[in-house]
Tab-separated table of C-alpha atoms in Angstrom:
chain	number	residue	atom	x	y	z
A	1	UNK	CA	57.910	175.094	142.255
A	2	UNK	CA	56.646	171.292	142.292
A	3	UNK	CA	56.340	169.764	139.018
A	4	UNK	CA	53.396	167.838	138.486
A	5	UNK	CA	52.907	164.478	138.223
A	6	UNK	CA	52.507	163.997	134.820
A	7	UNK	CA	54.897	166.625	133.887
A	8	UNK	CA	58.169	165.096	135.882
A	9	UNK	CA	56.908	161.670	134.285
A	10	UNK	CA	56.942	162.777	130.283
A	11	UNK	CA	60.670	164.497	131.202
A	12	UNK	CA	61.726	160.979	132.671
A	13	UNK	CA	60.092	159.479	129.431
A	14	UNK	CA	61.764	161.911	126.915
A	15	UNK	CA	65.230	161.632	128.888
A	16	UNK	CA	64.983	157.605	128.529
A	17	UNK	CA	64.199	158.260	124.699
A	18	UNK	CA	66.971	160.775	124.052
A	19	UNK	CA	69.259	158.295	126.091
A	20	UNK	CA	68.236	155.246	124.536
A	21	UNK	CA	68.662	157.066	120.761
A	22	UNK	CA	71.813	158.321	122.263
A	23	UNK	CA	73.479	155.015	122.988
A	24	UNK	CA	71.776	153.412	120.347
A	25	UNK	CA	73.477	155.692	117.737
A	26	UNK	CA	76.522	156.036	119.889
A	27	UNK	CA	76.957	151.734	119.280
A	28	UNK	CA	75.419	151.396	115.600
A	29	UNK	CA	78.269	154.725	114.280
A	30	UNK	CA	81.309	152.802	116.153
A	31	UNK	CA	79.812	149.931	114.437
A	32	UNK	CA	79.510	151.113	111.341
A	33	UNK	CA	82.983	153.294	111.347
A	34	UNK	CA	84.969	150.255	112.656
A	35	UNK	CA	83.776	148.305	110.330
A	36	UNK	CA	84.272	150.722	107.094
A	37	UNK	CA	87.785	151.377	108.675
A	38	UNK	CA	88.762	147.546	108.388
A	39	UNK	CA	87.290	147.840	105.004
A	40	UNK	CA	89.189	150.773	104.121
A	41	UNK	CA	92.400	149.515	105.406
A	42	UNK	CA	91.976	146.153	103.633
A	43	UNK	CA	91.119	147.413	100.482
A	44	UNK	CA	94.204	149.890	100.592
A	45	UNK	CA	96.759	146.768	101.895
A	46	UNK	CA	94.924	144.637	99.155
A	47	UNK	CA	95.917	147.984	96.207
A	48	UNK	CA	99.073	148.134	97.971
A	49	UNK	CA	100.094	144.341	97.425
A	50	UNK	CA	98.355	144.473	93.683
A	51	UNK	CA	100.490	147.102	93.086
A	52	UNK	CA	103.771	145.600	94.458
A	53	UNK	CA	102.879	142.527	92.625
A	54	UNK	CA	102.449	144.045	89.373
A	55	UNK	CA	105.523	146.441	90.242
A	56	UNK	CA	107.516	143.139	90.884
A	57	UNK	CA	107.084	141.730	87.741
A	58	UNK	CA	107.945	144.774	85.634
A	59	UNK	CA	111.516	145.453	87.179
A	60	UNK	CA	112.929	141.885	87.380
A	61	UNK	CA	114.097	141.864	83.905
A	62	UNK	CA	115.447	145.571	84.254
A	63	UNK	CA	116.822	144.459	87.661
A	64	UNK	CA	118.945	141.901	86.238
A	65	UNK	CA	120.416	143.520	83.446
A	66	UNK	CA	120.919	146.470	85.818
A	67	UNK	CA	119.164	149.180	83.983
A	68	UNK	CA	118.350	151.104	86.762
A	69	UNK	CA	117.111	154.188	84.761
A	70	UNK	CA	114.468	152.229	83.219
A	71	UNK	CA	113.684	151.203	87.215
A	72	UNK	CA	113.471	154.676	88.011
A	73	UNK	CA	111.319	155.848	85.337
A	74	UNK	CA	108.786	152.936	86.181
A	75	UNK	CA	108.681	153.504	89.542
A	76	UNK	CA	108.437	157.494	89.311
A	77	UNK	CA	105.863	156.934	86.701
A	78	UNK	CA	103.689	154.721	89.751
A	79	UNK	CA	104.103	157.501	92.077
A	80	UNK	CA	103.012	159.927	89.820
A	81	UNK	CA	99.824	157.783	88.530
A	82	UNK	CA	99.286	156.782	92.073
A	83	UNK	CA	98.488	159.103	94.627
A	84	UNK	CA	97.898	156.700	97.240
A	85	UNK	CA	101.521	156.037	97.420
A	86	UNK	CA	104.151	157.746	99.528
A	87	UNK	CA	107.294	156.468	98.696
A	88	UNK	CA	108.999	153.689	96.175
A	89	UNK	CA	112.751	152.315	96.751
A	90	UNK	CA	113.832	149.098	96.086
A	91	UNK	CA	117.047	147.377	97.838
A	92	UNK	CA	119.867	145.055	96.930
A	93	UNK	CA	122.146	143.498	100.073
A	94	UNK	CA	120.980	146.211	102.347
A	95	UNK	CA	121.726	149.033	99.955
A	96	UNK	CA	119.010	151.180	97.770
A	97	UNK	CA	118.988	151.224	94.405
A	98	UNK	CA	116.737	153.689	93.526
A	99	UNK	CA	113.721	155.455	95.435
A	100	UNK	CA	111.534	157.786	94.860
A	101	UNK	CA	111.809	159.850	98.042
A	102	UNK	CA	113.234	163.641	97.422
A	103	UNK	CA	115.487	164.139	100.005
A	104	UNK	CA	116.785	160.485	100.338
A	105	UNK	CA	115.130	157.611	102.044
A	106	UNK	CA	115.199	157.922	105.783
A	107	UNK	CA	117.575	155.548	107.674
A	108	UNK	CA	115.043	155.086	109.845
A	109	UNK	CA	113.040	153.666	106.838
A	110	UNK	CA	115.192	151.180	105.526
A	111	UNK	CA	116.036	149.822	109.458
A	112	UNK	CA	112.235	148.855	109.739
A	113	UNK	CA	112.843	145.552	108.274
A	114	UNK	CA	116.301	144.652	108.785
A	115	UNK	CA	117.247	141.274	109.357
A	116	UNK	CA	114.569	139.520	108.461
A	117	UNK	CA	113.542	137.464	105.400
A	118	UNK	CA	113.869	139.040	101.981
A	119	UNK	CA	112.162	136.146	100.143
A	120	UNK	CA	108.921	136.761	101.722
A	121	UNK	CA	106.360	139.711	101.740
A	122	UNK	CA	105.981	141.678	104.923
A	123	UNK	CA	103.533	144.449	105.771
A	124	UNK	CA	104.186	146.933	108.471
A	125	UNK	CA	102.649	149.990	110.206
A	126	UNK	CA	104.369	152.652	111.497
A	127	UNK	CA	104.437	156.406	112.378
A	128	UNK	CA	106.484	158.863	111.273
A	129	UNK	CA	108.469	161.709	113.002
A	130	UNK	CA	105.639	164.135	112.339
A	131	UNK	CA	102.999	161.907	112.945
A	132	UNK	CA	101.585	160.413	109.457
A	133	UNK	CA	100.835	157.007	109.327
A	134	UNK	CA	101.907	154.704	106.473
A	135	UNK	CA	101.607	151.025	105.537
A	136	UNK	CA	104.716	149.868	104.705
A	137	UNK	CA	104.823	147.006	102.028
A	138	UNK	CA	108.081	144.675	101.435
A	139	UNK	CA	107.606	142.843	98.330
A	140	UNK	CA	110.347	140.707	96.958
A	141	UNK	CA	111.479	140.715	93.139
A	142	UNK	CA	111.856	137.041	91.824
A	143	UNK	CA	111.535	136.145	94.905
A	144	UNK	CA	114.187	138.247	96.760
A	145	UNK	CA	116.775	137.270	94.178
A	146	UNK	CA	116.548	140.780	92.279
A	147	UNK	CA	116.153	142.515	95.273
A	148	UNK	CA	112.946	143.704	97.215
A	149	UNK	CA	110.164	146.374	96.463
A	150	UNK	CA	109.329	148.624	99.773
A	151	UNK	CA	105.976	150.731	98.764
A	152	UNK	CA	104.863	152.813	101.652
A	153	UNK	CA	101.401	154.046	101.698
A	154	UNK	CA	100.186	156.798	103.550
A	155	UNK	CA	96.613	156.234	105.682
A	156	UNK	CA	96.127	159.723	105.709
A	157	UNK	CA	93.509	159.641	103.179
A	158	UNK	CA	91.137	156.706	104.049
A	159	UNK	CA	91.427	157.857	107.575
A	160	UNK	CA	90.062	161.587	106.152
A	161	UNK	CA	87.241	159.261	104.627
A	162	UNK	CA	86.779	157.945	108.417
A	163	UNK	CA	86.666	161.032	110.115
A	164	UNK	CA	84.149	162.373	107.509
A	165	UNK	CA	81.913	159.400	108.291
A	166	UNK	CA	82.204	159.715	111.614
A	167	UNK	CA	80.600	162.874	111.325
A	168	UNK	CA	77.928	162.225	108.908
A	169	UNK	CA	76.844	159.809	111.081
A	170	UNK	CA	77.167	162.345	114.245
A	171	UNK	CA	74.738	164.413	112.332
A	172	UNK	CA	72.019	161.710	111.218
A	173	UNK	CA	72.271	160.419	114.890
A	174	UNK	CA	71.577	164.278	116.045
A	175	UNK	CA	68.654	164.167	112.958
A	176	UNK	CA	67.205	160.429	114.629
A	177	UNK	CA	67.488	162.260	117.771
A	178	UNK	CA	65.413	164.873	117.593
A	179	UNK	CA	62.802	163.209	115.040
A	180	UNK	CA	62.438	160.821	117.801
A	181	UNK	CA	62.073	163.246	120.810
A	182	UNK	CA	59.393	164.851	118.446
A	183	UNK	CA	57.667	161.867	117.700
A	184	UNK	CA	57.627	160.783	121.665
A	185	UNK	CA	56.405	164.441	122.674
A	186	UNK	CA	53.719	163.615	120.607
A	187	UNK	CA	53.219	160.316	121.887
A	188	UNK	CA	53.644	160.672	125.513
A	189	UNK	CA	51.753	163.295	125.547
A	190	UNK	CA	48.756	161.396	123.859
A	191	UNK	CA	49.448	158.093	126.203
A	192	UNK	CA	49.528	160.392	129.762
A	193	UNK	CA	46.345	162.481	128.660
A	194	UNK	CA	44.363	160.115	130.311
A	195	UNK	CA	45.963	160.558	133.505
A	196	UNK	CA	46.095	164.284	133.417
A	197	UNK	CA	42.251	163.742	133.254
A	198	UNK	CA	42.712	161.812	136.148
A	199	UNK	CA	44.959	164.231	137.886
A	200	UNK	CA	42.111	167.115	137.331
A	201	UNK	CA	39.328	164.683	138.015
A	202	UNK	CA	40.550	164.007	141.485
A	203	UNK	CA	41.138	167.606	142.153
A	204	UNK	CA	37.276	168.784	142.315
A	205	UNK	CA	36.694	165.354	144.475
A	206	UNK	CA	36.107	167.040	148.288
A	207	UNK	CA	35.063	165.763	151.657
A	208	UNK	CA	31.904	167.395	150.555
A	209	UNK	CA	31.820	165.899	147.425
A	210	UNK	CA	32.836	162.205	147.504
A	211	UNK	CA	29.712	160.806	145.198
A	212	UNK	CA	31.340	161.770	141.999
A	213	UNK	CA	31.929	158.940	139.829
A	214	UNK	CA	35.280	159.399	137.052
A	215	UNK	CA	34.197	158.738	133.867
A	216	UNK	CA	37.584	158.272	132.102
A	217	UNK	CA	38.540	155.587	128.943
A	218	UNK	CA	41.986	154.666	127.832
A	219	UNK	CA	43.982	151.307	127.934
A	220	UNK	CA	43.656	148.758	130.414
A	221	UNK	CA	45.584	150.164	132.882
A	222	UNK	CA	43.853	153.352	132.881
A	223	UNK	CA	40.316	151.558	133.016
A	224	UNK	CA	42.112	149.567	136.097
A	225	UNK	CA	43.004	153.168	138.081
A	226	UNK	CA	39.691	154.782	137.285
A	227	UNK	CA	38.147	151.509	138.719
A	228	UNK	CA	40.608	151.801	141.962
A	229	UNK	CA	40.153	155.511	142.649
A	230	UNK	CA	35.988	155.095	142.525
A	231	UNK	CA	36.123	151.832	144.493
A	232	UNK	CA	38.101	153.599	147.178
A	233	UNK	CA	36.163	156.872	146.706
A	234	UNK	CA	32.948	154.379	147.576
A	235	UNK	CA	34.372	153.243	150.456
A	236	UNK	CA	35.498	156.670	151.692
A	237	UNK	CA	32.497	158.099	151.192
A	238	UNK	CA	30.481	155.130	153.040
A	239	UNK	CA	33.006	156.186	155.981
A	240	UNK	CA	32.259	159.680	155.990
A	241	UNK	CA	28.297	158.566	156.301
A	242	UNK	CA	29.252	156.666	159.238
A	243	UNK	CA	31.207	159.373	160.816
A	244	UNK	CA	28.292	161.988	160.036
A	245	UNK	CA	25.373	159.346	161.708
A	246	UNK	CA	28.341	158.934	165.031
A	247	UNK	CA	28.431	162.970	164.974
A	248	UNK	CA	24.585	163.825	165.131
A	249	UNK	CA	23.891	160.288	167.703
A	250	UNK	CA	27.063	161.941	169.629
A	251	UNK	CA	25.323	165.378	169.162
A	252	UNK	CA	22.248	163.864	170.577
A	253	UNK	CA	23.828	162.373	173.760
A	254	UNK	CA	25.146	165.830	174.459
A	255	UNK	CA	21.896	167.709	174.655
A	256	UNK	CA	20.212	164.900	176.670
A	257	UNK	CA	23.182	165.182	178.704
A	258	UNK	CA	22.556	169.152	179.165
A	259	UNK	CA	19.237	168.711	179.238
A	260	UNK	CA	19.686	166.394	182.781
A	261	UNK	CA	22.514	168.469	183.909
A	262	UNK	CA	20.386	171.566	183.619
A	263	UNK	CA	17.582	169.243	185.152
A	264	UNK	CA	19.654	168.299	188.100
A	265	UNK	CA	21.528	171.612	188.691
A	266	UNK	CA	17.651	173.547	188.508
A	267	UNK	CA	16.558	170.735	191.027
A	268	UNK	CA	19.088	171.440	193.303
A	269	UNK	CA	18.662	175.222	193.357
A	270	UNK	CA	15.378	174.835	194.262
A	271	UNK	CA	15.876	172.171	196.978
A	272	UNK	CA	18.670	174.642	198.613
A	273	UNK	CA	16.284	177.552	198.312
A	274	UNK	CA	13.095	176.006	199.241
A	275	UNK	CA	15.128	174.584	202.517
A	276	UNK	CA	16.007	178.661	203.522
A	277	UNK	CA	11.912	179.305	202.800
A	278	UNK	CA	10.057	179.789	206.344
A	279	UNK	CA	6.416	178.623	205.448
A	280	UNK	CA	4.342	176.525	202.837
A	281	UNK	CA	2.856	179.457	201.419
A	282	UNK	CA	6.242	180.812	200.819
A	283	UNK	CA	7.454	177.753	199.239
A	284	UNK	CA	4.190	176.947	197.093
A	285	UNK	CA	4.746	180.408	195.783
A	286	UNK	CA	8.272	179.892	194.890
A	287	UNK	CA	7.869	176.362	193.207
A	288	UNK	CA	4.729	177.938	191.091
A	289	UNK	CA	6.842	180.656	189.917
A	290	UNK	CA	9.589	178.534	189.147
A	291	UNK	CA	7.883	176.090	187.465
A	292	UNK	CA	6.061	179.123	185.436
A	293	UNK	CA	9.929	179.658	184.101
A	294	UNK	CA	10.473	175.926	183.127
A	295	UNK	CA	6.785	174.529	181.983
A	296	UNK	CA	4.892	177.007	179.268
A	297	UNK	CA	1.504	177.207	180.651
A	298	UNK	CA	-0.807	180.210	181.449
A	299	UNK	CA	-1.754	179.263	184.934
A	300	UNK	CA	-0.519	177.125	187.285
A	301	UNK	CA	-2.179	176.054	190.646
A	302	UNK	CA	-0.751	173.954	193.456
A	303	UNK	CA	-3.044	172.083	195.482
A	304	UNK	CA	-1.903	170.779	198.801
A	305	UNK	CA	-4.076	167.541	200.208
A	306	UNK	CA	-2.789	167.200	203.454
């Protein structure tokens, strides 16, 4: 089944809308999440380097007079109080004092900074074996002379706070979505009522019935087709006058042309029969009664001079 007109145009209408609110969301929630992931990240590198820093200061005396339980305790007492942090070791010419990690710091770990400077603060991403990501921070203790800090933080949970985002802003996009295909039903549907007026209008216009006038209001552009449609209903109907005086002058021609045909065709018959006639009485008695059939009189006489 066809749809109509103004039907197929309100479900082009209301697929642009959902389409445009689609996209529209799509862009503003990658904008958004990208840019409370940077924030996220930055604010957890900036804790991880405030923590390092303060971390630093507290184990450079215990560093240097080698009380490593006192190390331990501080650092075990940071893991515990922070739960952002994975892991806590510190090392001295490639070796590791003391950690925090229960079943040993991975080799793996301790490689991801080898060979270069001690005296300076790195920060590093990587990926585990099971597939956690951590920010690694190396921190150096009065400045790389006591050692240096390594404080690994996992992104786990910020990127939890990401994917919860992510869909909170799925679902207001679905909410904007359909508040706005409502809201465009609505208004569509009030814009095109003007030409669904028009569509009917146009409907009950016939060959028969051409000098209707549409009497429609809406904007300017509906004014403009109402205007169009009677101008060229006008000039339709003007040419269906035309074509109706052509039919009965046409009409016209055709009886006079029976009318002589008939003439000629009688005048002939009589010629051939008067010709096969053998007196005048005969053929003043056949013209009388043949002209009886053609002329409505009650008598007829023929007189013959000569």
């Amino acid at each position: 089944m066809k749809l109509k007109f103004y039907e197929s145009l309100k479900t082009m209408l209301l697929s642009a809308v959902a389409l445009l609110v689609i996209l529209t969301g799509v862009v503003v929630s990658q904008l958004v999440i990208q840019n409370y992931s940077t924030a996220l990240l930055t604010g957890a590198i900036a804790r991880a380097e405030s923590i390092s820093h303060r971390l630093s200061l507290d184990l450079t005396d215990k560093i240097l007079i080698n009380d490593l339980v006192a190390v331990q305790k501080i650092l075990d007492d940071q893991l515990q109080s922070e739960k952002s942090v994975s892991y806590l070791f510190i090392m001295y010419n490639d070796t590791v004092l003391v950690h925090t990690c229960s079943n040993g710091v991975p080799v793996n770990l301790v490689n991801i900074n080898k060979g270069m400077e001690i005296s300076q603060k790195k920060i590093t991403k990587f990926i585990s074996e099971t597939g956690e990501r951590f920010i690694d921070i190396q921190w150096p203790i009065f400045e790389g002379k006591a050692g240096v800090l390594r404080l690994g933080m996992s992104e786990g949970s910020f990127r939890d706070k990401v994917k919860q985002l992510r869909f909170k802003m799925s679902l207001v996009t679905l909410l904007v979505l359909m508040v706005s295909l409502l809201f465009s039903r609505l208004l569509i549907t009030h814009l095109l009522k003007p030409f669904i007026q028009l569509t009917d209008a146009v409907k009950q216009i016939d060959e028969d019935n051409l000098d209707i006038k549409i009497d429609i209001k809406g904007s300017t552009e509906i004014n403009r087709l109402v205007a169009s449609y009677n101008a060229m209903f006008t000039r339709i109907s003007g040419y269906t006058a035309k074509l109706k005086r052509y039919n009965r002058k046409l009409k016209q021609k055709n009886k006079e042309l029976d009318r002589a045909h008939n003439q000629l065709m009688t005048t002939f018959s009589v010629s051939q029969k008067i010709a096969a006639l053998p007196d005048l009485k005969s053929i003043c008695s056949y013209i009388v009664e043949t002209l009886l059939e053609i002329v409505e009189c009650r008598n007829l006489s023929m007189i013959i001079f000569d």
